[in-house]
Short mmCIF file of C-alpha atoms in Angstrom, two decimals:
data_model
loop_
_atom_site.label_atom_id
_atom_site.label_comp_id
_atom_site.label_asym_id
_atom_site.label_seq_id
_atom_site.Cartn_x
_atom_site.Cartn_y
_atom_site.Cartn_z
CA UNK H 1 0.00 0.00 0.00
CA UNK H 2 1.45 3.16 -0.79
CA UNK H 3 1.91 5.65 1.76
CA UNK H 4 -0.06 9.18 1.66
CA UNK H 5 2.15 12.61 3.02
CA UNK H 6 0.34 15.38 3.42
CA UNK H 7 1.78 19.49 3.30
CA UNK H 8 -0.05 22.28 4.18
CA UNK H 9 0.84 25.81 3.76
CA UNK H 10 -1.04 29.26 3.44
CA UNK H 11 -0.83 30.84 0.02
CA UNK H 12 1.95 33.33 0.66
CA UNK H 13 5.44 33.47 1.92
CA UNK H 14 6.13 29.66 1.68
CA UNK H 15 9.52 29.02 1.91
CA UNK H 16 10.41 27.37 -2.09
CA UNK H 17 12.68 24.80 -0.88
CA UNK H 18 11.70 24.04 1.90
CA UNK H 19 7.93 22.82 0.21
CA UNK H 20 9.28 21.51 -3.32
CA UNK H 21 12.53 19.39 -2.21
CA UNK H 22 10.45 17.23 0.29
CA UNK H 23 8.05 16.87 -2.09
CA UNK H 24 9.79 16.14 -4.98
CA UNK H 25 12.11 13.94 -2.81
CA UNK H 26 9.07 11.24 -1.38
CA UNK H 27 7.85 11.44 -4.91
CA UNK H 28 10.57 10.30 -6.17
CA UNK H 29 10.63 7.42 -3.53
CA UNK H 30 6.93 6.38 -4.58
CA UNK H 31 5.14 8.16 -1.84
CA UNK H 32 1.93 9.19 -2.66
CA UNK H 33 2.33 13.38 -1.93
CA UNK H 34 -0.64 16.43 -1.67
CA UNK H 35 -0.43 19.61 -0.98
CA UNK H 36 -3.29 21.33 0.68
CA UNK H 37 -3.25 25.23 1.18
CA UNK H 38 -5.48 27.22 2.80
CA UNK H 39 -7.30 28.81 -0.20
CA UNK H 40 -7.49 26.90 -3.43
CA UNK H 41 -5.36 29.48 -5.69
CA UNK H 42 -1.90 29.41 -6.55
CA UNK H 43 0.68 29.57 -3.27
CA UNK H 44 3.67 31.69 -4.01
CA UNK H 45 6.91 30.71 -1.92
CA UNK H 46 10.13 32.77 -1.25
CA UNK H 47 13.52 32.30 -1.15
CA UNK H 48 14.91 33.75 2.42
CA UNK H 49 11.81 34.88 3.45
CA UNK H 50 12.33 38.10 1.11
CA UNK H 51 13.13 36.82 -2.49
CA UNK H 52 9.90 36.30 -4.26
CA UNK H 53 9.93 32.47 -6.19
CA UNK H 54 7.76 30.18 -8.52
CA UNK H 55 3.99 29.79 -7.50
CA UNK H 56 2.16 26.48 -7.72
CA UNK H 57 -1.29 25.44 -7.62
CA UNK H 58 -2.40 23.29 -4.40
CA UNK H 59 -3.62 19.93 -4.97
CA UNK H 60 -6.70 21.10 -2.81
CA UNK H 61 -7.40 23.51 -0.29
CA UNK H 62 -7.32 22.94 3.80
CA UNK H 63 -11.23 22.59 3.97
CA UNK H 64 -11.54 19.96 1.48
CA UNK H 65 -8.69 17.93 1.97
CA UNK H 66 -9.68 14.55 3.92
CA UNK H 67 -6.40 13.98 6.29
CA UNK H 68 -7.07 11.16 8.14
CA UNK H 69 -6.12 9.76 4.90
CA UNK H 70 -2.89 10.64 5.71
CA UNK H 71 0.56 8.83 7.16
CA UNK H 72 2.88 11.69 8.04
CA UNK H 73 2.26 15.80 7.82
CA UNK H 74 4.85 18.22 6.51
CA UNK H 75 4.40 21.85 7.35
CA UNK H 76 7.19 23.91 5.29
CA UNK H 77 8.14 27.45 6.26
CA UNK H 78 8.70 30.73 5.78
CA UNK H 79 7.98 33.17 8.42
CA UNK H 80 4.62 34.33 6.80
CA UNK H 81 3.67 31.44 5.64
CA UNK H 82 3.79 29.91 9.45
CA UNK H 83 2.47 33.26 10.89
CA UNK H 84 -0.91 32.76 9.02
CA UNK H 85 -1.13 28.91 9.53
CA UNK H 86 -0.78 29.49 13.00
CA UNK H 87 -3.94 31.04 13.31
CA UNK H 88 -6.22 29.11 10.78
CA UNK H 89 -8.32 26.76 12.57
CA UNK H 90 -8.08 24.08 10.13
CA UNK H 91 -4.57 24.02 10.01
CA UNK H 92 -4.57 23.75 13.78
CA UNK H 93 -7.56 20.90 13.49
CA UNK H 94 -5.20 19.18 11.02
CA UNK H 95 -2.05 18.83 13.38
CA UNK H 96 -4.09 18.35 16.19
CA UNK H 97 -6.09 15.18 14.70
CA UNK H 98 -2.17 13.89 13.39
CA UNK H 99 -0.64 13.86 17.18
CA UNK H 100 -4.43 12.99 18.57
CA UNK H 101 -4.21 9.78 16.03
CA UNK H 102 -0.21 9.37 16.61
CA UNK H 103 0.73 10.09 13.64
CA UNK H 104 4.08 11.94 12.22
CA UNK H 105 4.50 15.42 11.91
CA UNK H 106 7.29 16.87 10.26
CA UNK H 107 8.28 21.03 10.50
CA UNK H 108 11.57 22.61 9.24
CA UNK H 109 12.65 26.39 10.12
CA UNK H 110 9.61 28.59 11.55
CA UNK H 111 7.33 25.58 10.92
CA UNK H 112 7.57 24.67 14.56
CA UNK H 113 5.70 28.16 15.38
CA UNK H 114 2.28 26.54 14.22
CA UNK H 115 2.91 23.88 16.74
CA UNK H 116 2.61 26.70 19.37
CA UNK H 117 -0.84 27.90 18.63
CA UNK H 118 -2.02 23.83 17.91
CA UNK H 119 -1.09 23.11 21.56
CA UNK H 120 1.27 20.48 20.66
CA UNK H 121 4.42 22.07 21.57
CA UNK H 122 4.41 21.02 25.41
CA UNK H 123 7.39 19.02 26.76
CA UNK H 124 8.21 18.52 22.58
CA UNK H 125 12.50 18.60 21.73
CA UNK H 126 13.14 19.84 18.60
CA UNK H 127 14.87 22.12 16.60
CA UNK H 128 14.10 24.94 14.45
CA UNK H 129 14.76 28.37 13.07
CA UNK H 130 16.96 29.66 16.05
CA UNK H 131 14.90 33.21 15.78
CA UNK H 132 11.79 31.58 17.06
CA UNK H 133 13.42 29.05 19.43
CA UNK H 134 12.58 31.90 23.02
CA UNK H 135 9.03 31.20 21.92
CA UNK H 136 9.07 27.72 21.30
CA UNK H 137 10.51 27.48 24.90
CA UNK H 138 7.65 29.97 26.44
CA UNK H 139 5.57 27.66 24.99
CA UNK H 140 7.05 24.48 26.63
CA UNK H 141 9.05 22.61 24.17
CA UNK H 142 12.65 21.67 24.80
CA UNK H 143 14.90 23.18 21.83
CA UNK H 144 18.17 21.60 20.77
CA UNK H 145 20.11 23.19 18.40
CA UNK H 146 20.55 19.93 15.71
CA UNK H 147 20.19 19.49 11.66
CA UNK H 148 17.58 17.64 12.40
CA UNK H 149 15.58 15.88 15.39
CA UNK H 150 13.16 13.58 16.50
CA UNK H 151 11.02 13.37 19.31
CA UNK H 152 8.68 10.69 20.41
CA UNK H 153 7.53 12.25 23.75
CA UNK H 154 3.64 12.29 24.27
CA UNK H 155 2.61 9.44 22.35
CA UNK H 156 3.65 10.51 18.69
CA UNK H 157 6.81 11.81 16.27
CA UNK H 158 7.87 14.81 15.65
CA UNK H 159 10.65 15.46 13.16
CA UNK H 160 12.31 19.08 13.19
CA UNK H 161 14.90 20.63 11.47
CA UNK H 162 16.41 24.32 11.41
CA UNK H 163 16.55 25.52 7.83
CA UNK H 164 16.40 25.06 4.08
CA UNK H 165 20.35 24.03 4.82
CA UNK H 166 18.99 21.10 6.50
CA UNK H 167 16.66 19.40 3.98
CA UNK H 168 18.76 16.56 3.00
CA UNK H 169 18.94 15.75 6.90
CA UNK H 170 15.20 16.81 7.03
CA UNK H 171 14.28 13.87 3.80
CA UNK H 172 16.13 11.41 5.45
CA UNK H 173 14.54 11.66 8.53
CA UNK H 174 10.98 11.77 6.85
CA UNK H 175 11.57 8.84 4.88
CA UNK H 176 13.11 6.76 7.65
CA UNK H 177 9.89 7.60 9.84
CA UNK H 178 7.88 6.19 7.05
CA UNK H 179 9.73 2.98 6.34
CA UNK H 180 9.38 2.39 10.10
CA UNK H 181 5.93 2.75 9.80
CA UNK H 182 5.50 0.44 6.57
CA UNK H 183 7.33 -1.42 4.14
CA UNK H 184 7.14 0.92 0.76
#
């Protein structure tokens, strides 16, 4: 049975790399890969939070996209891409119902912000953009300052990693969580 990932962003300020290597990287390893924004128009990503970069059409948007379907989440970032996912109640439904059902979640740079606002930050070690990691702390997680981490405190995995430097770390990681999980 193939395996089903699941990224969700907002529509703006997605960090490029950060969304397409991931994805193009579990594609390429026959993983079964949608991307679900929160409005169903194109998202346009960044390079460095500043340079503007390609846009691409979402597969579907957060309202109609049927995650329990799902074996892992990625949440790519980009500071204003994670600043508005933070406070969209799907998005926060979404990780919620992964770490209710046990299931993987996977953040890299200011990803781990949404985490904050989800309520699934609490007694969490991980890694991430180092300008957020004061509020990651306030908010009870346990930052370590790694390419990449995982967790498996509370009952389910989270795998973190600091920045678009990290993404080869970052796929690893991913894809070892999933073969773990099932033979692919």
């Amino acid at each position: 049975m193939t395996q089903k990932v699941l990224f969700i962003t907002s529509n703006i300020g997605v960090e490029h790399d950060e969304l397409i290597d991931p994805l193009h990287f579990l594609q390429s390893k026959g993983i079964e890969c949608i991307h679900a924004a929160i409005e169903a128009r194109d998202v346009r990503t960044v390079k460095m939070d500043s340079e503007s970069a390609a846009s691409y059409p979402p597969d579907v948007d957060l309202d109609h996209v049927h995650y329990d379907d799902y074996d892992l989440l990625i949440i790519p970032g980009g500071t204003v891409n994670t600043d508005l996912l933070r406070h969209h109640p799907k998005a926060l439904e979404i990780i919620q119902s992964f770490s209710n059902q046990a299931k993987p979640i996977a953040v890299i740079c200011h990803a781990a912000w949404v985490l904050t606002n989800a309520e699934r930050i609490q007694a969490k070690q991980l890694t991430s953009n180092q300008s957020i990691q004061l509020d990651l702390e306030n908010a009870g997680a346990i930052w370590v300052d790694e390419a990449v981490h995982t967790c498996y405190a509370d009952g389910w995995t989270l795998i973190s990693s600091r920045s678009s430097e990290d993404i080869p770390a970052f796929n690893q990681a991913i894809l070892k969580e999933l073969e773990s999980n099932s033979s692919i």
